[in-house]
CSV table of C-alpha atoms in Angstrom, one decimal:
chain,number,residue,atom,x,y,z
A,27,UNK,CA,98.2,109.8,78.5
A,28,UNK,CA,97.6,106.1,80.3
A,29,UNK,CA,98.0,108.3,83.1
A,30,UNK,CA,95.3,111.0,82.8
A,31,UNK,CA,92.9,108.7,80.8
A,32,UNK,CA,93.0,106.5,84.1
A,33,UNK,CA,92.1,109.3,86.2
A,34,UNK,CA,89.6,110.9,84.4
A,35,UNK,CA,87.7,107.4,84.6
A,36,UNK,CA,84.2,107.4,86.6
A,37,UNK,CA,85.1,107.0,90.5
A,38,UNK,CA,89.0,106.2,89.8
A,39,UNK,CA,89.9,109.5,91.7
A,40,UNK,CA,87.3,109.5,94.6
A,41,UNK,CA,88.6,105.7,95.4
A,42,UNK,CA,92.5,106.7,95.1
A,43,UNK,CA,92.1,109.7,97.1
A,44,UNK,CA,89.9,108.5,99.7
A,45,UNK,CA,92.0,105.4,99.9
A,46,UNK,CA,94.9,107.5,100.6
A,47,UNK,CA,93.2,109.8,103.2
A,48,UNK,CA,91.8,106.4,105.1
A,49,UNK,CA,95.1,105.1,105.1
A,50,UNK,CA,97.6,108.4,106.6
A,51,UNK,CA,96.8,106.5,109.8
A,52,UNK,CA,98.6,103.8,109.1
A,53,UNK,CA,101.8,105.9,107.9
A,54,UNK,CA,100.9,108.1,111.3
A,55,UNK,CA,100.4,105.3,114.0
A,56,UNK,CA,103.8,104.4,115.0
A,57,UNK,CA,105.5,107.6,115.4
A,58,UNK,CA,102.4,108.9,117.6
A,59,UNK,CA,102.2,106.3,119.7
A,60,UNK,CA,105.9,106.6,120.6
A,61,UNK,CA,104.7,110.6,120.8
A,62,UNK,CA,102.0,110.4,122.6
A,63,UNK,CA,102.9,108.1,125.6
A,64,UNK,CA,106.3,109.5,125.8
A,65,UNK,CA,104.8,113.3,126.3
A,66,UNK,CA,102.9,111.5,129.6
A,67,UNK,CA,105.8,109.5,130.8
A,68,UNK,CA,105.4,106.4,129.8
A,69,UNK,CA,108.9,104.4,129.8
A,70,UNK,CA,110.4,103.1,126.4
A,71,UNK,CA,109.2,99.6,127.2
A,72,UNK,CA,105.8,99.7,127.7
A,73,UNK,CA,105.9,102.3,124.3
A,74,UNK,CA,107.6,99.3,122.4
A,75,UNK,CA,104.9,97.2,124.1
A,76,UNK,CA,102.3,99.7,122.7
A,77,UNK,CA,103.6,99.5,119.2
A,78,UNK,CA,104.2,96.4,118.8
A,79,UNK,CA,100.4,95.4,119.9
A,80,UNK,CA,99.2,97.8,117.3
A,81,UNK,CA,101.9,96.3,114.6
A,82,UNK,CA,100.7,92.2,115.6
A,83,UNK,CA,96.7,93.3,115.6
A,84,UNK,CA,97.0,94.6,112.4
A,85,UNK,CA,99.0,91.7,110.9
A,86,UNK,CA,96.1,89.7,112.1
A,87,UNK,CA,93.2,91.6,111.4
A,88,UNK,CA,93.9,92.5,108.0
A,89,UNK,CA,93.4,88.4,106.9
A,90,UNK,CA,90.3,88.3,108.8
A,91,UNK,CA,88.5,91.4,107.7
A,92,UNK,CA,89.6,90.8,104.4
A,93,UNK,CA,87.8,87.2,104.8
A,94,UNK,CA,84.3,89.4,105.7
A,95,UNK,CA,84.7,91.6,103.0
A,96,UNK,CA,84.5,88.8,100.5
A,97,UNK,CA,81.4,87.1,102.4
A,98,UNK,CA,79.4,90.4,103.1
A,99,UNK,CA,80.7,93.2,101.0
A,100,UNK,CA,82.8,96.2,101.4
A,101,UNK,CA,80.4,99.4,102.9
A,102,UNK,CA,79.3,97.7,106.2
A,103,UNK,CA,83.6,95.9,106.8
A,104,UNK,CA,84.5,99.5,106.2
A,105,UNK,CA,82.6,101.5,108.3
A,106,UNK,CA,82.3,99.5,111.0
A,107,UNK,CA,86.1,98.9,111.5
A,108,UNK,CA,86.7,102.3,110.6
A,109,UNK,CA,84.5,103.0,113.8
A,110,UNK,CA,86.0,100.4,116.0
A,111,UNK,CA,89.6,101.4,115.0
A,112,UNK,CA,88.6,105.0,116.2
A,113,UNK,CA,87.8,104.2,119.1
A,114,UNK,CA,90.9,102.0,119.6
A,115,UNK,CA,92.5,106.0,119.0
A,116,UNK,CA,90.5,107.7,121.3
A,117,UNK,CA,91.5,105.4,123.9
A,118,UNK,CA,95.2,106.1,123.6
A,119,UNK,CA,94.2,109.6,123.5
A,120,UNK,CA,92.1,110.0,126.4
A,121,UNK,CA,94.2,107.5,128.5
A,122,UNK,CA,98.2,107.4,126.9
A,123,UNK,CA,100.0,106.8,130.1
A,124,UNK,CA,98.2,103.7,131.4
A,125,UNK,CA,99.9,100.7,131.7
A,126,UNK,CA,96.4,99.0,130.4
A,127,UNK,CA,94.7,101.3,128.9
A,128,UNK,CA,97.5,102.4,126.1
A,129,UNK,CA,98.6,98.6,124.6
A,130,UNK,CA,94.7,97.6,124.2
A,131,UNK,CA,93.4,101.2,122.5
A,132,UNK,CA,96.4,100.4,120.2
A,133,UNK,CA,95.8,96.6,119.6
A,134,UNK,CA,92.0,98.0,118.8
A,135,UNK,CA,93.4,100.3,116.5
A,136,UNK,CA,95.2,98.4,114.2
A,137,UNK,CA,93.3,95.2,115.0
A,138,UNK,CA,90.5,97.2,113.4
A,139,UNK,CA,91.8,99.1,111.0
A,140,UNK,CA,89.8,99.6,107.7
A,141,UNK,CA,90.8,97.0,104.7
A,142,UNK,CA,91.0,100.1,102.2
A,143,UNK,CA,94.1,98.7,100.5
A,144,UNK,CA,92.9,94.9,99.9
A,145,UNK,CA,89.1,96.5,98.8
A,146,UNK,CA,90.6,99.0,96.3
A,147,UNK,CA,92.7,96.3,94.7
A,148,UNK,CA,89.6,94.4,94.8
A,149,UNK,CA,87.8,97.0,93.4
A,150,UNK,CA,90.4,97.6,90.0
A,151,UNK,CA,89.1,95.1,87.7
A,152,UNK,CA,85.5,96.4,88.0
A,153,UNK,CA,86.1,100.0,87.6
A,154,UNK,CA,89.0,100.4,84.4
A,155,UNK,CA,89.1,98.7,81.7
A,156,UNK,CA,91.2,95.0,81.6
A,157,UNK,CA,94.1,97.3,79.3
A,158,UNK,CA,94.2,99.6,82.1
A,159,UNK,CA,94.5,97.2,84.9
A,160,UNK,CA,98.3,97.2,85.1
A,161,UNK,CA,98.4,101.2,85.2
A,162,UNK,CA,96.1,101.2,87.7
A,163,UNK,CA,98.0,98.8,90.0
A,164,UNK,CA,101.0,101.3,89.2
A,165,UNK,CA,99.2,104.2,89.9
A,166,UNK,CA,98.0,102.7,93.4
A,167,UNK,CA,101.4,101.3,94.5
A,168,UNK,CA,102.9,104.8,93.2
A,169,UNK,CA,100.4,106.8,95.4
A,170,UNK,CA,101.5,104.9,98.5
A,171,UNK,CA,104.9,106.0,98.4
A,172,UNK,CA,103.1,108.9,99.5
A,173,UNK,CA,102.0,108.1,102.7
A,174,UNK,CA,105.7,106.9,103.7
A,175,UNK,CA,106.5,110.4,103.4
A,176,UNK,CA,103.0,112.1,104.4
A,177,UNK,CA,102.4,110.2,107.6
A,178,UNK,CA,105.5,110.7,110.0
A,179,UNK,CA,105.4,114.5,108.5
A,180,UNK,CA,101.7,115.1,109.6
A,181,UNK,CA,102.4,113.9,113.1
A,182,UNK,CA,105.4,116.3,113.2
A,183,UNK,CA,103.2,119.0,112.1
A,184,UNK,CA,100.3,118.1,114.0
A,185,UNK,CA,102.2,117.7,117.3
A,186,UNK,CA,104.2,120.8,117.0
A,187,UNK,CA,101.1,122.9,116.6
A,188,UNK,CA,98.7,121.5,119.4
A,189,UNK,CA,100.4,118.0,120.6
A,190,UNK,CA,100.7,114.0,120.0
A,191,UNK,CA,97.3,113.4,121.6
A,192,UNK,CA,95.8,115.9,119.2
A,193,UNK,CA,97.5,113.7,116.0
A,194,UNK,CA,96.2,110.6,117.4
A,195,UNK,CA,92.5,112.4,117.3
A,196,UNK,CA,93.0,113.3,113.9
A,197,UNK,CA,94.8,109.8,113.0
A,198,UNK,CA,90.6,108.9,114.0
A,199,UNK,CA,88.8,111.1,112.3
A,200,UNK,CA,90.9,110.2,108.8
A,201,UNK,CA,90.5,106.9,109.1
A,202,UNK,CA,86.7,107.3,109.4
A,203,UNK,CA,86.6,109.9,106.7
A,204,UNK,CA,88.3,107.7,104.3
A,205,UNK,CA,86.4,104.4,104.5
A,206,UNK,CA,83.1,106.6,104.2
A,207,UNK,CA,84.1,107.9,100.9
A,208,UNK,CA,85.5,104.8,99.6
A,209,UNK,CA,82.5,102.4,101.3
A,210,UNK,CA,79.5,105.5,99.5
A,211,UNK,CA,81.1,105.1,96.2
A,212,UNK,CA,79.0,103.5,93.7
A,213,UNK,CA,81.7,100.7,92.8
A,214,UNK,CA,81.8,99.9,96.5
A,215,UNK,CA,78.5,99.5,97.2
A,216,UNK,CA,78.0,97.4,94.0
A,217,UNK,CA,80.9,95.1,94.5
A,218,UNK,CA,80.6,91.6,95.0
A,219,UNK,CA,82.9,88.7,95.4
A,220,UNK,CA,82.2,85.7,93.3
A,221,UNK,CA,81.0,82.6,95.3
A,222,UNK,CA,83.4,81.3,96.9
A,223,UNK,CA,85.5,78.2,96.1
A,224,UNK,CA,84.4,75.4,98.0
A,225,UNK,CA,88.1,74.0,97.5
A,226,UNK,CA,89.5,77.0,99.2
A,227,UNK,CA,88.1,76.1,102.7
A,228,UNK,CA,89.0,77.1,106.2
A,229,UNK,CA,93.0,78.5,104.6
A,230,UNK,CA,90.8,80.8,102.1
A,231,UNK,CA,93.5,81.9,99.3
A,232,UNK,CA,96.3,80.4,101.5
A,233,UNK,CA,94.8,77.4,99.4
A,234,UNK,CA,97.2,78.3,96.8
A,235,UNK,CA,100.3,77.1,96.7
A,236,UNK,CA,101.9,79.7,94.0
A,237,UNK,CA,100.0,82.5,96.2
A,238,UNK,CA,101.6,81.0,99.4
A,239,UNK,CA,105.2,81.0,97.3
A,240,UNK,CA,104.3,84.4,96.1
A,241,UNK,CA,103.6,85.9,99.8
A,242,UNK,CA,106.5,84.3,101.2
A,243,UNK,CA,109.0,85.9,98.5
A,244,UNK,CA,107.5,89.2,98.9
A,245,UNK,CA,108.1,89.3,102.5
A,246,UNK,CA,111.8,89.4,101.7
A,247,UNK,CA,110.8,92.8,100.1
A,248,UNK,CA,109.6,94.2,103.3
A,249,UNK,CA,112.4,92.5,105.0
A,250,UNK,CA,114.9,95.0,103.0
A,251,UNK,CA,112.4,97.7,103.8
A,252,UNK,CA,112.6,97.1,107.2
A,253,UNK,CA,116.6,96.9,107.4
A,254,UNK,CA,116.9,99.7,104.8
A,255,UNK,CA,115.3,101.7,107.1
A,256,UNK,CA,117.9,100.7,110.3
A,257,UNK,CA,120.6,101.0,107.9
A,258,UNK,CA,119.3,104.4,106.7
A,259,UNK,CA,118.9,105.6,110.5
A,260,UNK,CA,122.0,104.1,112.3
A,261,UNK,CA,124.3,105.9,108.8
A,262,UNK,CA,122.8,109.5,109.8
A,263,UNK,CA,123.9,108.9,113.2
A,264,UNK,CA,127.5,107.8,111.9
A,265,UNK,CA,127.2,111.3,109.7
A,266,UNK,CA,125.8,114.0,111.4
A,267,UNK,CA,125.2,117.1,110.5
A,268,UNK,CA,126.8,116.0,106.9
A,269,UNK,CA,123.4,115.5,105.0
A,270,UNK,CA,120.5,118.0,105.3
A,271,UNK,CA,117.7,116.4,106.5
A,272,UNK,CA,119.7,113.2,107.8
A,273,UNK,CA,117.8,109.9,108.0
A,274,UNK,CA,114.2,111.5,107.1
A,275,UNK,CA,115.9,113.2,103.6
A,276,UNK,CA,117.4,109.0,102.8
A,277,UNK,CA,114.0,107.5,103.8
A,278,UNK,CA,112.4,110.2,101.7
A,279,UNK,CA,114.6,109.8,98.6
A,280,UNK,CA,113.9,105.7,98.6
A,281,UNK,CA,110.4,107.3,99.0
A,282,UNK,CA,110.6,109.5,95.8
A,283,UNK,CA,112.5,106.7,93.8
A,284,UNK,CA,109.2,104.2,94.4
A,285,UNK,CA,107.4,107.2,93.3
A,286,UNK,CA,109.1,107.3,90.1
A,287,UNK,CA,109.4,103.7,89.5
A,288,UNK,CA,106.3,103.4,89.3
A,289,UNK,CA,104.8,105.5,87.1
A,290,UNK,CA,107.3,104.5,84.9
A,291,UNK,CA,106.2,100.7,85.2
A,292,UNK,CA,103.0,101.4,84.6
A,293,UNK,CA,103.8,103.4,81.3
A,294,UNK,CA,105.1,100.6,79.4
A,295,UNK,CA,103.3,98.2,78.0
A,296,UNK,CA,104.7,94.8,79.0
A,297,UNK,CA,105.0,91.6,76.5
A,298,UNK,CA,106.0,89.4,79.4
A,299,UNK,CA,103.6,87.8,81.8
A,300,UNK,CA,103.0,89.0,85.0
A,301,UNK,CA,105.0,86.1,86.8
A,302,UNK,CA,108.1,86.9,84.4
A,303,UNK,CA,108.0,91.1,85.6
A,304,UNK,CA,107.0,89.6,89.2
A,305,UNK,CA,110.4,87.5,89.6
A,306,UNK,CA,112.1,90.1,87.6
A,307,UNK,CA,111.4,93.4,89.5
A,308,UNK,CA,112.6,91.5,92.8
A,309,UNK,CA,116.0,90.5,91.4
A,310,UNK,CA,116.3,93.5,90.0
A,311,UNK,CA,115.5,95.6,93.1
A,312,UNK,CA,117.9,93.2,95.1
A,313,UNK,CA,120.8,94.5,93.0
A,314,UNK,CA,119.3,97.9,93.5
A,315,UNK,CA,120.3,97.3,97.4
A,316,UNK,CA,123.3,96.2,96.7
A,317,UNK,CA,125.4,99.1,96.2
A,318,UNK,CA,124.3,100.1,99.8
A,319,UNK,CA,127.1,98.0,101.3
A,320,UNK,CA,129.6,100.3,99.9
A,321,UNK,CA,128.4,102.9,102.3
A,322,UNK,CA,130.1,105.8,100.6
A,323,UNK,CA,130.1,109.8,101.4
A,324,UNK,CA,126.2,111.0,102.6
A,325,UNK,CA,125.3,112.7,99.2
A,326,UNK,CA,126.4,109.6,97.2
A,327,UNK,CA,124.8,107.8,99.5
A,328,UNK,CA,121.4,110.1,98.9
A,329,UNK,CA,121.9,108.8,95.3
A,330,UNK,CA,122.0,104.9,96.0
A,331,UNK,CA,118.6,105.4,98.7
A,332,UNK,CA,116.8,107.2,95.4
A,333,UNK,CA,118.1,103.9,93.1
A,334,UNK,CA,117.1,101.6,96.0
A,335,UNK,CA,113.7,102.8,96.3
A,336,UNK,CA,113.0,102.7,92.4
A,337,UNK,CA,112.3,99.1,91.8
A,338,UNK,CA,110.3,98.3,95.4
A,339,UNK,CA,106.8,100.0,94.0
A,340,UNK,CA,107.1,98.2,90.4
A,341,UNK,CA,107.3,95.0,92.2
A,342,UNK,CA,104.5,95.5,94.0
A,343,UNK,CA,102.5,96.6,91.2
A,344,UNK,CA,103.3,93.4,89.4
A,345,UNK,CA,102.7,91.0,92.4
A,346,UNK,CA,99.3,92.9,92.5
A,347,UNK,CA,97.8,91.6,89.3
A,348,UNK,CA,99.5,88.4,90.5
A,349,UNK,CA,97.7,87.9,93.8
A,350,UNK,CA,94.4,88.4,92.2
A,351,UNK,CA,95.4,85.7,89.1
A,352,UNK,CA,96.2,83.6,92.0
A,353,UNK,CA,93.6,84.1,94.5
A,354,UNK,CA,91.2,81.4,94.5
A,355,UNK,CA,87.3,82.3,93.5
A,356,UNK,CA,86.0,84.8,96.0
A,357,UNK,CA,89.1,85.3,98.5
A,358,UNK,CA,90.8,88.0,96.3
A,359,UNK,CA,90.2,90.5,98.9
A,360,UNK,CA,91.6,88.5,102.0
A,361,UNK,CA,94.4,87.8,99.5
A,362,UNK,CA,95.2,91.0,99.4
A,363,UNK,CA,95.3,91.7,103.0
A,364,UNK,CA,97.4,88.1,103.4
A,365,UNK,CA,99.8,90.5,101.0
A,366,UNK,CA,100.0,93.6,103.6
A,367,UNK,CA,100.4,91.3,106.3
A,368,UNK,CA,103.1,89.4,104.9
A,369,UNK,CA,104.9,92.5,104.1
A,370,UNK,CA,104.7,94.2,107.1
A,371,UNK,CA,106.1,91.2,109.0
A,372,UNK,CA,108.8,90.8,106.4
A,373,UNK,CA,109.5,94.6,107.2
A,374,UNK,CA,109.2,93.7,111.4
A,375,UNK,CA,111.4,91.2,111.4
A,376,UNK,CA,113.7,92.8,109.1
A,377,UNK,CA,114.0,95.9,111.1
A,378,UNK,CA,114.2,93.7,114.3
A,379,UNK,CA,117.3,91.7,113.2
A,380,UNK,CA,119.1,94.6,111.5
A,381,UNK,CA,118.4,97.0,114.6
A,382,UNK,CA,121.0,94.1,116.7
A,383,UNK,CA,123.1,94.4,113.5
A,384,UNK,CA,123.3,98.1,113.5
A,385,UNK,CA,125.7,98.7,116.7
A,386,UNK,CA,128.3,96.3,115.4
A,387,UNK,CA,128.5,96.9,111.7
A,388,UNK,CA,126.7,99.4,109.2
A,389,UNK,CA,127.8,97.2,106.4
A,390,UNK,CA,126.6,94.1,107.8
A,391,UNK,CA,122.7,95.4,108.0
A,392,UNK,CA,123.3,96.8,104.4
A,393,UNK,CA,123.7,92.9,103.3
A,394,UNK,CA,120.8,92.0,105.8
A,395,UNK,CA,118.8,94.8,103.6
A,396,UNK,CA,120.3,93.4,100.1
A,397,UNK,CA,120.1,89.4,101.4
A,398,UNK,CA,116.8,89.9,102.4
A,399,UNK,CA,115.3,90.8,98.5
A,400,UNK,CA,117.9,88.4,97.0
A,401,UNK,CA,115.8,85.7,98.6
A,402,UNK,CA,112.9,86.7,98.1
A,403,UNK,CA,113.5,87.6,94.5
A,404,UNK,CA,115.3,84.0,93.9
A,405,UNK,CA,112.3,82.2,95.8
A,406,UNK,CA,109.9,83.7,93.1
A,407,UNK,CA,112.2,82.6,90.4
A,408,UNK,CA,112.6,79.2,92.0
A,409,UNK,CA,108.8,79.4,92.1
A,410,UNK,CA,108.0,80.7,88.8
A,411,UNK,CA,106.5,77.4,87.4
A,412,UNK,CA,103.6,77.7,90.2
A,413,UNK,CA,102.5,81.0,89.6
A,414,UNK,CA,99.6,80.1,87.3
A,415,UNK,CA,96.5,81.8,87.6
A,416,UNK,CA,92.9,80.4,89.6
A,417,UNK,CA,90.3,79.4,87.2
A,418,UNK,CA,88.3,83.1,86.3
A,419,UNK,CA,84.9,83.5,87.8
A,420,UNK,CA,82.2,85.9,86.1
A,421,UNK,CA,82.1,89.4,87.5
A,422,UNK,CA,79.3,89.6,90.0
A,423,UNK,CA,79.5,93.2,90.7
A,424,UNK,CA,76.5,95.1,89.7
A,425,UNK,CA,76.7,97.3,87.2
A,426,UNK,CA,78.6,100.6,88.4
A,427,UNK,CA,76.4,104.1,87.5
A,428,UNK,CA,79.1,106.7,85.5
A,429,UNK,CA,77.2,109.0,86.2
């Protein structure tokens, strides 16, 4: 019922759903950059050049548009990015196999693309009630598992029917369509951050030392992401043809298992605070990985990706509420994208070292997967003691029509 009373709330749906549709691009961009320039000949380095301008842009450009968004407000940040990231896309469309023109389009691209994840979070507190502020977060971080899934399977489709060049058009076109439904909605427009904290200064919410711990300990979760996904990879390869679907039906799985978790995290109502689940839900997932470095038969092995995944989406949820309890006075939303960028270099680097892991030993980037978390989580234990919340500012959002 916490479920469905969620969703039937004024604007929850419209915000999830064009948050979602904004967003495919992200779950899209890899994959059809590596499409697209391959189909017009570019060689491997200049598409790992490619990709990894798009994956550095957006690391940095999340902080920084998030840093707007909390001085200006969320419609204008959205569009406008949403327009610049486009045309970052129709660059690489119009030009994929130039040396120059390809690694600019996608350093636009995800240099620009739209804070949707950061404003949505943002936007939480003034749209549900506080009692249904932790299903929310749960219902969001569930929802992304989706795009994990949705993206690479949209380029296939997409390429297979028309091309790569056509997927990177449409990769423009959502990410337009997404931030115009999230940036017309009436909590968007009305949203407001609170004056800003004159403490936070030039580091914003980086201010914080328990956000700072917090950031740093949840990059060890994208770390194991990023090696999961190696490990998950390199193991098809080992078992060909012994598990239907190979490294996409693993990945998938993991996918499903985040799904799941959850929805059912945010079922329960919790007694402890949201530091104790934080610090919890990463050791927890860490000795989720673990049984990954037993690399037994594929369909077991199908089993262990669906436990591993379980635990990732809960800890998210709860590091969620945790950022914004952290986030100094009126830097919530650059928070937020300090949150996605931490993770996704987590994930980088963790894919990085476990991809020179990978030829030697299977088993050894299953413990860079599990060591990765077990850090993490241990930091945030270490850390516990820090993680108490910013002084609370009055709501300055305008009062949302339900109409």
């Amino acid at each position: 019922m916490g479920y469905l009373a969620l969703l039937r709330a004024p604007h929850v749906t419209r915000l999830l759903l064009g948050t979602l549709l904004g967003r495919l691009p992200a779950g899209m961009t890899a994959l059809v950059i590596a499409l697209a320039l391959r189909e017009a000949g570019t060689p491997y380095g200049r598409i790992g050049l490619a990709t990894a301008a798009y994956a550095i842009s957006a690391a940095v450009g999340g902080p920084v548009l998030g840093r707007i968004v909390d001085r200006t407000g969320q419609p204008r940040v959205l569009l406008a990015s949403a327009v610049v990231a486009g045309g970052g896309y129709a660059l690489l469309a119009l030009a994929p196999g130039s040396p120059l023109a390809a690694p600019v389009g996608a350093a636009i691209a995800g240099l620009a693309m739209p804070p949707l994840e950061p404003c949505l979070r943002s936007l939480w507190p003034d749209v549900v009630e506080e009692e249904q502020l932790d299903t929310a977060y749960a219902f969001d971080s569930a929802s992304q598992q989706i795009l994990y899934v949705a993206g690479p399977l949209a380029v296939a489709g997409i390429a297979g029917l028309f091309s790569p060049v056509a997927a990177l058009w449409v990769a423009a076109g959502l990410g337009l369509a997404g931030a115009l439904i999230v940036a017309t909605a009436a909590p968007a427009q009305a949203w407001r951050a609170p004056v800003r904290a004159e403490s936070a200064g030039l580091l914003g919410p980086l201010r914080s030392p328990g956000l700072v711990l917090l950031l740093v300990g949840l990059a060890g979760a994208g770390w194991a992401v990023g090696a999961q996904n190696v490990l998950f990879i390199a193991y098809a390869e080992h078992h060909t043809g012994a598990l239907p679907g190979g490294a996409g039906t693993l990945l998938a799985l993991a996918a499903l298992g985040g799904l799941l978790g959850a929805l059912a995290y945010g079922a329960v109502k919790w007694r402890q605070t949201t530091a104790t689940r934080t610090w919890v839900m990463a050791l927890a997932m860490a000795a989720s990985y673990l049984p990954l470095v037993t690399l037994p038969g594929p369909y077991p092995m199908a089993a262990l990706a669906f436990l591993s995944g379980v635990m990732l989406a809960p800890l998210l949820a709860a590091a969620f509420v945790l950022v914004a309890e952290l986030a100094p006075i009126g830097t919530v939303t650059e928070a937020f994208a300090w949150l996605v960028t931490l993770f996704a270099t987590g994930n980088s680097l963790g894919y990085a070292v476990s991809g020179n892991l990978a030829e030697g030993s299977l088993r050894a980037v299953a413990l860079c997967a599990a060591g990765g978390i077990a850090l993490g989580g241990l930091l945030l234990f270490g850390a516990r003691r820090w993680f108490r919340a910013a002084p609370v500012a009055p709501r300055l959002a305008q009062p949302v029509p339900v109409g």
